[in-house]
Coordinates of C-alpha atoms in Angstrom, one line a residue:
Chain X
X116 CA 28.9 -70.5 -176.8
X117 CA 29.8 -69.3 -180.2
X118 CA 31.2 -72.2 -183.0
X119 CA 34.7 -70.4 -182.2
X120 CA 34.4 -70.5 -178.6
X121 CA 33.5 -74.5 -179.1
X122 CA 36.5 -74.7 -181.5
X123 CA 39.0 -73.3 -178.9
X124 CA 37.6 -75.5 -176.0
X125 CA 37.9 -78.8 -178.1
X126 CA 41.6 -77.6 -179.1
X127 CA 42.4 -76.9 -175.3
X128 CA 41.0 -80.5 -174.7
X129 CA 43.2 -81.5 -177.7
X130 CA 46.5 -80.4 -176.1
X131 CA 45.8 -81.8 -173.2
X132 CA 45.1 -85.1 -174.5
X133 CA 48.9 -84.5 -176.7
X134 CA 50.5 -83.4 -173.1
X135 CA 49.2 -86.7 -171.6
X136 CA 51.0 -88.8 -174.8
X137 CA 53.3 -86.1 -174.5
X138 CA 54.2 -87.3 -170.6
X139 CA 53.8 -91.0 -171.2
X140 CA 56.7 -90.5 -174.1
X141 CA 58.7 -88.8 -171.8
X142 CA 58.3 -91.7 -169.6
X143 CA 59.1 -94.4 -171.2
X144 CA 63.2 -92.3 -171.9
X145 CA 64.7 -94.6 -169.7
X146 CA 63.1 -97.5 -171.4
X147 CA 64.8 -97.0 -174.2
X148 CA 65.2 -94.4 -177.5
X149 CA 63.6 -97.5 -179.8
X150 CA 60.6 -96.8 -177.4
X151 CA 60.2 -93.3 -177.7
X152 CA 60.8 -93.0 -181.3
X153 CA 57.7 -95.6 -181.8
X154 CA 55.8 -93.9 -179.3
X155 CA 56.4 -90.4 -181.0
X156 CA 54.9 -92.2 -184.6
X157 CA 52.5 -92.8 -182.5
X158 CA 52.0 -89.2 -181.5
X159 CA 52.5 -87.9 -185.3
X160 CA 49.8 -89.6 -186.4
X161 CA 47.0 -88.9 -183.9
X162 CA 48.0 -85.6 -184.0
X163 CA 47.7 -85.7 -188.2
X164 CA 44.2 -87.1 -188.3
X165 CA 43.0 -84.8 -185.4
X166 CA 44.7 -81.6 -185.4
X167 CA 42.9 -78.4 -187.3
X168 CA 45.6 -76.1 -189.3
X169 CA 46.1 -74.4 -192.4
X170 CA 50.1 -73.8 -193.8
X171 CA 52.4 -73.8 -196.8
X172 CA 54.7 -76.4 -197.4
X173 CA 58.1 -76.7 -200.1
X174 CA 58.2 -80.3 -201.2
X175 CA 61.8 -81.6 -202.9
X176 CA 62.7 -84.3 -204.8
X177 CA 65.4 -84.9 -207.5
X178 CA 66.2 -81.2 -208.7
X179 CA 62.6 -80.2 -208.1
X180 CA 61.4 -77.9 -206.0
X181 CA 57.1 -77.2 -205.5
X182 CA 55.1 -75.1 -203.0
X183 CA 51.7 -76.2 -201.9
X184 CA 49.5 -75.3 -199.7
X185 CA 47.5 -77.7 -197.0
X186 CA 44.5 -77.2 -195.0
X187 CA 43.2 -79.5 -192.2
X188 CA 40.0 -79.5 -190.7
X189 CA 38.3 -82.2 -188.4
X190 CA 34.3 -81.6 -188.8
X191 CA 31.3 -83.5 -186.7
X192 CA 31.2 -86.0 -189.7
X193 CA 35.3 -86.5 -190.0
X194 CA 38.0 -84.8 -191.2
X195 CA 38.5 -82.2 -194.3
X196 CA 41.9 -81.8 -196.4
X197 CA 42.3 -79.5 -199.4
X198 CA 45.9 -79.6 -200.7
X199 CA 46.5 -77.2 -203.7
X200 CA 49.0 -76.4 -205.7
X201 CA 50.7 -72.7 -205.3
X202 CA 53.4 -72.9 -208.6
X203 CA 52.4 -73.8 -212.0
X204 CA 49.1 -75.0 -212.9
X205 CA 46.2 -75.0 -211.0
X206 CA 46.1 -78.3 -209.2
X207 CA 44.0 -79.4 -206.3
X208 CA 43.3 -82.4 -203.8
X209 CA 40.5 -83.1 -201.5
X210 CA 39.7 -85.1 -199.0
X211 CA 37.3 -86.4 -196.7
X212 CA 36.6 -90.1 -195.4
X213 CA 38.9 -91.9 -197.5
X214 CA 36.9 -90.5 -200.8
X215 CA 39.4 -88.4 -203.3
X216 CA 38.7 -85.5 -205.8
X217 CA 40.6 -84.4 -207.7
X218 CA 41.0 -80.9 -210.2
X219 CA 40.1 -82.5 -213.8
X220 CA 40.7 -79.9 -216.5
X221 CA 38.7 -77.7 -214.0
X222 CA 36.3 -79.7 -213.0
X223 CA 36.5 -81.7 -208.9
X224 CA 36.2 -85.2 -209.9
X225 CA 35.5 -88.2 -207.5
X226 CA 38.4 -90.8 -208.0
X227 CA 37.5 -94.7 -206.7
X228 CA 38.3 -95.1 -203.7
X229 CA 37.7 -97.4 -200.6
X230 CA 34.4 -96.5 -198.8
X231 CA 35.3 -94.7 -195.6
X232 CA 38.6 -94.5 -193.9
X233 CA 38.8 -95.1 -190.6
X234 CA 38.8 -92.3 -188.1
X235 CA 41.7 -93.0 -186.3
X236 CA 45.5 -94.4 -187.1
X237 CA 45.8 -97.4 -189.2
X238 CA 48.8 -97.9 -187.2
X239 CA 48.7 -101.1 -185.6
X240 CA 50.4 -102.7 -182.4
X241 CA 51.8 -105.5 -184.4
X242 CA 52.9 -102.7 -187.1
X243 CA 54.8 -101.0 -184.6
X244 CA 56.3 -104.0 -183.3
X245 CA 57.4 -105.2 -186.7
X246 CA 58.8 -101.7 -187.1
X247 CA 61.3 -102.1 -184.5
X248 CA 62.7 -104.7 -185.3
X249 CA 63.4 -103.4 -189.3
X250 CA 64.4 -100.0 -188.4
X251 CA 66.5 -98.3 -185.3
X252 CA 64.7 -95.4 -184.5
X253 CA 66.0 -92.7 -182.6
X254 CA 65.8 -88.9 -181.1
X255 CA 68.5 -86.8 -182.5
X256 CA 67.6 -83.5 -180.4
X257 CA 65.3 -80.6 -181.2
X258 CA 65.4 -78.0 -183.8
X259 CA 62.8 -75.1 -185.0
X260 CA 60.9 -75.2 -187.8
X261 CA 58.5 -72.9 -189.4
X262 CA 59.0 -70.7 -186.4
X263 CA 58.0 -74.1 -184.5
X264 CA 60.0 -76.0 -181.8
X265 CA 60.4 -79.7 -183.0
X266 CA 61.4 -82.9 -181.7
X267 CA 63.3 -84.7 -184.7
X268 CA 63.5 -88.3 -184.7
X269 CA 65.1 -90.7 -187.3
X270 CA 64.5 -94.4 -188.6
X271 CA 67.1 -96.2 -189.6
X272 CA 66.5 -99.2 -191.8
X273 CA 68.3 -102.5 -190.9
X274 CA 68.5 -103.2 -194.2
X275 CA 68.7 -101.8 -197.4
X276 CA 65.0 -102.4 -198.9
X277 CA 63.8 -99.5 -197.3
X278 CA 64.9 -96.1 -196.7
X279 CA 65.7 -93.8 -193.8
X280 CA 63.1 -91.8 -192.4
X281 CA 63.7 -88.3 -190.4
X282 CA 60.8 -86.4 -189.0
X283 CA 60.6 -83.2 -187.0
X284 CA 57.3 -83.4 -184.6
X285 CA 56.4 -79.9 -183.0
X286 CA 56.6 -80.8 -179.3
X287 CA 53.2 -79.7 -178.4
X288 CA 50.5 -80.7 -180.9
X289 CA 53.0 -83.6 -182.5
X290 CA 52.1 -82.8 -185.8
X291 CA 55.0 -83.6 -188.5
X292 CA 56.4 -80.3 -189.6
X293 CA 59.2 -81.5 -191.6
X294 CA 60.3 -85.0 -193.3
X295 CA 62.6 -86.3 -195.0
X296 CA 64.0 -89.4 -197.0
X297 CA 67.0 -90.6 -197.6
X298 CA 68.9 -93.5 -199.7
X299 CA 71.2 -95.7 -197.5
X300 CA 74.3 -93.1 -198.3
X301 CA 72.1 -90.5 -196.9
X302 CA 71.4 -89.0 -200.1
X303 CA 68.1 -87.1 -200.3
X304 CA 65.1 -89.0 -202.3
X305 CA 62.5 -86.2 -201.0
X306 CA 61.4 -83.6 -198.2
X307 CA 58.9 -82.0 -197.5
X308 CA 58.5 -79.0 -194.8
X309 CA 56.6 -76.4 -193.8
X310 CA 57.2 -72.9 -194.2
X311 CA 54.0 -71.0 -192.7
X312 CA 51.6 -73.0 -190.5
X313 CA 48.9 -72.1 -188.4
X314 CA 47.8 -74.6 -185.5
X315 CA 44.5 -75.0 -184.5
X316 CA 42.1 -70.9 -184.4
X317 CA 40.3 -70.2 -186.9
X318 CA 41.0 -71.9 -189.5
X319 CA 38.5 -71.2 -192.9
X320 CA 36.4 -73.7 -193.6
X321 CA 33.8 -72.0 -196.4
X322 CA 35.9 -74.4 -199.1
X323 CA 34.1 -77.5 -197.8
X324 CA 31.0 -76.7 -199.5
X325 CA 31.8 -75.3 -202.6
X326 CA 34.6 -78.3 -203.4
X327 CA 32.7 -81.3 -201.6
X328 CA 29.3 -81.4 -200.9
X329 CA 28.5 -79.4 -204.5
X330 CA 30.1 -81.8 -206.1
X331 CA 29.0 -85.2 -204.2
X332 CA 26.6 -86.5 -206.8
X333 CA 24.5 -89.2 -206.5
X334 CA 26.0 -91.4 -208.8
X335 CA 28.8 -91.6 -206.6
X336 CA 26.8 -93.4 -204.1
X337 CA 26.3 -97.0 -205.7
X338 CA 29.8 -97.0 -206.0
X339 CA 31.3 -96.0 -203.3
X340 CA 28.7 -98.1 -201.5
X341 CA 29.9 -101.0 -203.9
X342 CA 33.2 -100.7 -201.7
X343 CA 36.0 -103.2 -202.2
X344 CA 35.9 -106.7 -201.4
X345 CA 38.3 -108.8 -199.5
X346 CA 39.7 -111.4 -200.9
X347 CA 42.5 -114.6 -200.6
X348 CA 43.6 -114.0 -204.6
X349 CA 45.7 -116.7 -204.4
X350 CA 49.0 -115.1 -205.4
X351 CA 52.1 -115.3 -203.3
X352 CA 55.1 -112.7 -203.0
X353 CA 58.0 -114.9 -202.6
X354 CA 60.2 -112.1 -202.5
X355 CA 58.9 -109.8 -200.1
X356 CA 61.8 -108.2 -198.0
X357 CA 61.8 -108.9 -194.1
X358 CA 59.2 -107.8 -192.0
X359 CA 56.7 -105.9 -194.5
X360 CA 53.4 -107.8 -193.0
X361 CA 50.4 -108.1 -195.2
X362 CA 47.7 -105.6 -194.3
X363 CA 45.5 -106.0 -197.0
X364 CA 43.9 -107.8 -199.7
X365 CA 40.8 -107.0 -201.9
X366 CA 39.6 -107.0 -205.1
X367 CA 39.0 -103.4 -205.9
X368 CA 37.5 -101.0 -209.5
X369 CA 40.0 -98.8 -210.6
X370 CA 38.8 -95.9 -212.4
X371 CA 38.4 -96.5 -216.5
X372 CA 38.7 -100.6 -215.5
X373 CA 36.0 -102.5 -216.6
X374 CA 37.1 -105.7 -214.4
X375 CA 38.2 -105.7 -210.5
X376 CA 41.7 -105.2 -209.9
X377 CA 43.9 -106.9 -206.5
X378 CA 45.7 -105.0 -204.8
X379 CA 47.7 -106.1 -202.1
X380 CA 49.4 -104.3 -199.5
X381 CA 52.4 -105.2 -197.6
X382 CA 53.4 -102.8 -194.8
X383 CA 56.7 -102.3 -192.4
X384 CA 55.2 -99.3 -190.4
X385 CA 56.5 -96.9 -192.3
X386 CA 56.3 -97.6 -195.6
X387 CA 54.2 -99.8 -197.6
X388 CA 54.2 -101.7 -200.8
X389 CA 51.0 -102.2 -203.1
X390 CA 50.7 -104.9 -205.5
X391 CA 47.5 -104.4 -208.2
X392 CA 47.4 -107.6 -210.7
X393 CA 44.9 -107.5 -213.2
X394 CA 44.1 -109.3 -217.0
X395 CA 46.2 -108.2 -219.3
X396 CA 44.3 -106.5 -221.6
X397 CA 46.9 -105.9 -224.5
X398 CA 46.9 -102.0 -224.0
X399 CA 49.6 -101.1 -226.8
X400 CA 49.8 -98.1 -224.4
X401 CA 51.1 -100.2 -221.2
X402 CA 55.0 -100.6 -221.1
X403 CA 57.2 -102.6 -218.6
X404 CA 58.8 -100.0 -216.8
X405 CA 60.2 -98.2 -213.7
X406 CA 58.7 -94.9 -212.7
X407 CA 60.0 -93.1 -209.8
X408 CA 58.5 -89.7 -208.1
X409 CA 59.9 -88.6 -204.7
X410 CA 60.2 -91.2 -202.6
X411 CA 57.1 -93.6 -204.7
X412 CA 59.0 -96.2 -207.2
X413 CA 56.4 -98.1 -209.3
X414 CA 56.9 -100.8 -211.3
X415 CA 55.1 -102.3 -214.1
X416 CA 55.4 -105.7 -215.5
X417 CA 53.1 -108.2 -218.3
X418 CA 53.3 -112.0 -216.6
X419 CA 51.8 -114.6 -218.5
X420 CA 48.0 -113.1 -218.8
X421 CA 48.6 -110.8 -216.3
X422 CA 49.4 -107.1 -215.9
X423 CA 51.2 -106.1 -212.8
X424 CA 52.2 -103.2 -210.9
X425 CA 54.0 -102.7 -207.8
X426 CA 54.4 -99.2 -206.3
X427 CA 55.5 -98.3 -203.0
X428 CA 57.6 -95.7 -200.6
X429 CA 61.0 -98.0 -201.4
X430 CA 63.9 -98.2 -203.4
X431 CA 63.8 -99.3 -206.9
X432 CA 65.4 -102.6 -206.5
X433 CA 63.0 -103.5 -204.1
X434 CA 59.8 -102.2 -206.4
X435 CA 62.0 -104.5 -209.1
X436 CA 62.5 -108.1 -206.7
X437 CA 59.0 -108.3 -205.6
X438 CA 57.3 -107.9 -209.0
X439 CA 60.0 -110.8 -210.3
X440 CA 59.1 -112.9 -206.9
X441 CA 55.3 -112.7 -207.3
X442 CA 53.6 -116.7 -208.4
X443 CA 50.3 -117.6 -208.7
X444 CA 49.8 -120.1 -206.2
X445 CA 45.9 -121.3 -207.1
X446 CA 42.6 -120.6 -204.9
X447 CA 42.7 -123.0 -201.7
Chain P
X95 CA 89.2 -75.6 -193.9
X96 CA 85.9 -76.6 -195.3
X97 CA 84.4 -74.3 -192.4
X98 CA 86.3 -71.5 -193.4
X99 CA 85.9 -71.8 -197.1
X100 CA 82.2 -71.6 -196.2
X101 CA 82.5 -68.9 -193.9
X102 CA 84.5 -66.9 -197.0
X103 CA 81.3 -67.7 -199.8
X104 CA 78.8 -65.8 -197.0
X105 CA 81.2 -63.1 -196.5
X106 CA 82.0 -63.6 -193.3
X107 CA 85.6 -63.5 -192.9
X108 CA 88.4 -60.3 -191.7
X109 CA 90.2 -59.5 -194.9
X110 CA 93.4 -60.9 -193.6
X111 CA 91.9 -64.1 -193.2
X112 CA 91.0 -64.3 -196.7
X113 CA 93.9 -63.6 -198.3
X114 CA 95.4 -66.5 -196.2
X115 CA 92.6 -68.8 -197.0
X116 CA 92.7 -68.0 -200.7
X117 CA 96.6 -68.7 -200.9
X118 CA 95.7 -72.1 -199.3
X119 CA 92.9 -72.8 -201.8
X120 CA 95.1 -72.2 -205.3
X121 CA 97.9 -74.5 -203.7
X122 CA 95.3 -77.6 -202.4
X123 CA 93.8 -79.4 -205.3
X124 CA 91.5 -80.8 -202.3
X125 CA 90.3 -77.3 -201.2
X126 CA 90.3 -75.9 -204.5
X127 CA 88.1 -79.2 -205.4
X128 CA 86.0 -78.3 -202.2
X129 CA 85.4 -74.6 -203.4
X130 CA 84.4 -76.1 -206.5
X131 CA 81.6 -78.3 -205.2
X132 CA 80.3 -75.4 -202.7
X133 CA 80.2 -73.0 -206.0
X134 CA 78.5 -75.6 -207.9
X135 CA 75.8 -76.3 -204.7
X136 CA 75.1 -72.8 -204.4
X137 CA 74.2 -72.5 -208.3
X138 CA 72.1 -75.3 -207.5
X139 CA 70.0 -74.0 -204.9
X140 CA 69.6 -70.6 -206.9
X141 CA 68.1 -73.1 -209.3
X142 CA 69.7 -71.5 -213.1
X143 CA 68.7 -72.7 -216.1
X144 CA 71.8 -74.6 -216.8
X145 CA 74.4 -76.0 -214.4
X146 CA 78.2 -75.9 -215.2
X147 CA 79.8 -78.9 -214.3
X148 CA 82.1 -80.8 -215.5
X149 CA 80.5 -84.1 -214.0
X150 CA 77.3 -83.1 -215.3
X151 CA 78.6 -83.2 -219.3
X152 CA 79.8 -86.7 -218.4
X153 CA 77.0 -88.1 -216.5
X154 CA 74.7 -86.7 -219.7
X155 CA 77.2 -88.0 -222.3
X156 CA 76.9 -91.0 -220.7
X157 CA 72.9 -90.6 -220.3
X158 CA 72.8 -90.1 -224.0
X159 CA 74.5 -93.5 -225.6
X160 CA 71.7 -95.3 -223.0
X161 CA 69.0 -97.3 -225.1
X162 CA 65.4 -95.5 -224.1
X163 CA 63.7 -97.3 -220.9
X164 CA 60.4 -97.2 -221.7
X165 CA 59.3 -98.5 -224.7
X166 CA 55.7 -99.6 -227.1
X167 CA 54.9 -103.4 -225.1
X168 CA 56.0 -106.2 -228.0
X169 CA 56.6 -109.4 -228.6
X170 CA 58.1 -111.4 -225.2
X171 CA 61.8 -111.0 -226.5
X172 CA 61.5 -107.3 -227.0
X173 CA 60.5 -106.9 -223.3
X174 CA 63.4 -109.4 -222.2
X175 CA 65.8 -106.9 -224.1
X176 CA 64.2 -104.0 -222.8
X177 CA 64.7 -105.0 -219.3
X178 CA 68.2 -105.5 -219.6
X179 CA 68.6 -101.8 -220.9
X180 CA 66.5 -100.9 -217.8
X181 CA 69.2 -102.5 -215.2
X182 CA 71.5 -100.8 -217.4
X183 CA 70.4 -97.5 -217.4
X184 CA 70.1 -98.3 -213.6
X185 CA 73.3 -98.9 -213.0
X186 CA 74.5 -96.1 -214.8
X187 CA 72.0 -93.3 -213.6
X188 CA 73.5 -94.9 -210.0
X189 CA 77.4 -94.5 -211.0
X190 CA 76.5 -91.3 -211.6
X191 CA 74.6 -90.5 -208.5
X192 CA 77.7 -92.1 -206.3
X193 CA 80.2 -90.1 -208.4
X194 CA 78.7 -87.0 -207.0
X195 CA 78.0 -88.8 -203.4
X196 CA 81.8 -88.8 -203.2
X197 CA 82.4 -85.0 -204.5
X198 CA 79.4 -84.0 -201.7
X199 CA 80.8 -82.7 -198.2
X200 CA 79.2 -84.9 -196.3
X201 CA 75.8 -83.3 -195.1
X202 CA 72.1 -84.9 -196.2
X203 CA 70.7 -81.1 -195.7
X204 CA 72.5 -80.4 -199.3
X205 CA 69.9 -81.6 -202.3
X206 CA 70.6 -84.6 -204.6
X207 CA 71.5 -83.1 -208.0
X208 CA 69.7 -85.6 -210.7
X209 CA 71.7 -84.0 -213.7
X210 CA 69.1 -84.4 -216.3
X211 CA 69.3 -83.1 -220.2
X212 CA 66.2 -81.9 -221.9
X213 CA 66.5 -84.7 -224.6
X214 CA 66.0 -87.5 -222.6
X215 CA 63.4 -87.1 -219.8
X216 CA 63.8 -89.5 -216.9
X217 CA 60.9 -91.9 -216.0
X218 CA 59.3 -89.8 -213.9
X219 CA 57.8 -86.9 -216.6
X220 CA 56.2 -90.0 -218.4
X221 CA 53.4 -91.1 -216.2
X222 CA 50.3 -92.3 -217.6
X223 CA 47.3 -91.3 -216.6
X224 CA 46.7 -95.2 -216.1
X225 CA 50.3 -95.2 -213.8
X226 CA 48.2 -92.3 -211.6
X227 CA 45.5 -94.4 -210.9
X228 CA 47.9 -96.9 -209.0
X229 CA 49.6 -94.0 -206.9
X230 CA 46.3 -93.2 -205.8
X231 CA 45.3 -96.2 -204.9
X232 CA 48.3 -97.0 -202.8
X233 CA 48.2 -93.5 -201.2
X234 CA 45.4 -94.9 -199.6
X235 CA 46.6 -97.2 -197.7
X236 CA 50.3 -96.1 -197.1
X237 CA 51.5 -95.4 -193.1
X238 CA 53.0 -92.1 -195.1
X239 CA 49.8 -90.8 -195.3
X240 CA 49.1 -91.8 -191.8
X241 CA 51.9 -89.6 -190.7
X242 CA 51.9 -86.1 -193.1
X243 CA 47.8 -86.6 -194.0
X244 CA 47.1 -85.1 -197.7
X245 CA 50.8 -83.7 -197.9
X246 CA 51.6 -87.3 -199.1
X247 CA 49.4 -86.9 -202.1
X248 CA 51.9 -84.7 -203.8
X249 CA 53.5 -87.3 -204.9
X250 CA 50.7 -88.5 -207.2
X251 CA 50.5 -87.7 -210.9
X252 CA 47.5 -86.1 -210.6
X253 CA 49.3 -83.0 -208.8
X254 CA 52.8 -83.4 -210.6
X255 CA 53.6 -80.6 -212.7
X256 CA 56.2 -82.2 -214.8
X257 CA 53.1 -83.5 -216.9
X258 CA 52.8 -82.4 -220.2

């Protein structure tokens, strides 16, 4: 058997594993739309960490408008992303286990980052639970994309600290072809869809090498190996909206940091909010401030001795109340 | 009539029918309002240079009397001003957003237009380097990645263009 051969037979096995979800989806109609649109985020992300293509995508947000492209590829030892930039400057992302580098005036540099990701979904029961009860999810019918038959199915938040969701899933593989956000009057905050994709074939893989394993130095070892630690920091977020669960607490480096940083993370199932609290270190450079991209508000704030910032896939007022709710309650 | 006013921009009515339609447009402010806003979307999704609007010279008239956002970190009062002229800015940069809500026809496909002057930038085309570090770092551990894999990366700084 040739490596393309092998390729096509785990791809076959692949769709038959989405048919199966695919069916048990399908099943559950009668039990409900909140069901299936929870059991198709399901679907979306299994088939995003373990789906193979390679495609072009328009992303919009504000009066902007940028074309990238994004390749996919799951390897023995985990998966492979390269997104790169196709207007303007030259600008280029990889991934692979949870470790980020990014194009440096030219150069692929390792950013920190957590030590390896976890193969699978980080989508938890409880997550999707919590989800259902903060937004109404539904199907609202089919539509193609990218030459693609989709299923599209929307979130609708019960309140207005998040925003709405749509997605368009391709029925077979599941893999999200199209989103979009939206403001609670349905204005546009950001999309992003494909234009060109290719599922699953032969998909090139001769990037790998030259971007990652030429440039995985050994000094990158210790400190990825260092790894982040978790911690109870002792800080509480009075003001947390409704249902965002706390997923996540460590102490963390930041790049160009020369003590550990918190970060916090709250999530709602579908978006999440990150809260990094550090020393303040007097920085003439730092300013209080909202900055918004897309979809992403983040927030910065100085709080007694401390430096915070909270960023996260929500409106601005939301960034805004839970950087003014956060106390420090003392080490127990 | 909003249907046919469309269907007249792409050409696709008899001849007959737009002469009707045309009459009916110069005698309904409404219509004539609605072939306005269709004009001005269409300009918008050819992306020019410069968009003419009425509502955009207001909304950056009104942009330009607003006090900067971000600002040099000083002295504890400074900040406490500063944050005012945040919510302020806020809420104006929203009347301005709802003020075109209300002119829209009604459909999310159609893009948000952020009317924007050259002079000042909004937040967004100011991120530090420092700011990036944070986006990354959230990325991480966001559902969105979860669910669209790298694509969600694109809204770090590291891979905005808008950086100068």
């Amino acid at each position: 058997m040739t490596p393309t051969e092998t390729k096509g037979g785990a791809a076959m096995k692949m769709r038959t594993v989405f048919c199966g979800l695919l069916l048990v989806a399908a099943a559950h109609t009668h039990a409900g739309e909140a069901h299936v649109g929870l059991d198709w985020l399901k679907i979306v992300a299994f088939a995003a960490h373990q789906t193979d293509y390679s495609g072009v995508f328009v992303y919009q947000h504000d009066n902007h408008f940028e074309t990238s492209r994004i390749t996919h590829v799951v390897e023995e030892d985990g998966e492979y992303e390269k997104l790169e930039s196709l207007d303007g400057p030259r600008r280029e992302i990889v991934r692979h286990h949870g470790q980020v580098w990014c194009l440096i005036n030219h150069q692929m540099v390792q950013t920190d980052s957590r030590q390896v990701r976890s193969m699978f979904p980080a989508l938890l029961p409880e997550q999707l639970i919590a989800l259902g009860e903060n937004y109404h999810a539904m199907q609202v019918g089919t539509e193609r994309v990218a030459g693609y038959n989709t299923q599209v199915i929307m979130f609708k938040p019960r309140d207005n600290y998040r925003y709405v969701h749509k997605m368009w899933a391709h029925t077979d593989s599941g893999l999200l072809l199209k989103a979009a956000v939206m403001g609670d009057k349905n204005q546009m905050i950001e999309q992003y869809a494909f234009t060109q994709l290719q599922i699953g074939g032969n998909i090139d893989r001769s990037w790998i090498n030259d971007a990652i394993r030429k440039h995985e130095q050994p000094a990158a070892t210790p400190r990825s190996a260092k790894g982040d630690t978790p911690v109870n920091s002792g800080w509480v977020v009075g003001g947390i909206p409704g249902g965002f669960k706390k997923t996540l607490e460590i102490e963390r480096t930041l790049r160009g940091r020369h003590v550990p940083v918190t970060q916090i993370v709250y999530s709602d199932g579908l978006s999440a909010i990150s809260i990094f609290i550090e020393p303040d270190d007097e920085d003439e450079n730092d300013s209080d401030g909202l900055i918004s991209r897309g979809a992403v508000n983040l927030y910065h704030k100085a709080v007694g001795k401390h430096w915070i910032t909270v960023v996260g896939e929500v409106p601005p007022h939301t960034v805004i109340q839970v950087l003014d709710s956060i106390r420090y309650n003392g080490k127990r | 009539m909003k249907t046919e006013i469309s269907a007249l921009m792409d050409g696709e009515l008899f001849e007959d029918e737009t002469e009707g339609l045309l009459d009916r447009v110069k005698r309904d402010t409404a219509a004539h309002k609605d072939w306005e806003v269709y004009h001005l979307i269409g300009d918008v999704l050819r992306q020019p240079e410069y968009i003419h609007c009425d509502l955009s010279a207001k909304v950056r008239e009104c942009m330009r009397n607003e006090p900067t956002v971000l600002a040099p970190r000083g002295h504890a009062m400074k900040r406490k001003i500063r944050a005012i002229a945040l919510s302020a800015a806020a809420s104006v940069s929203a009347i301005g957003i709802v003020a075109w809500m209300s002119l829209q026809v009604g459909s999310e496909a159609m893009p948000q237009i952020a009317m924007q002057q050259p002079g000042a930038r909004p937040a967004s085309a100011q991120i530090q380097p420092k700011s990036n570090d944070y986006l990354m770092a959230h990325q991480e551990f966001s559902p969105s990645t979860d669910m669209s894999g790298g694509a969600s990366y694109i809204r770090t700084a590291a891979y905005s263009s808008d950086k100068k």
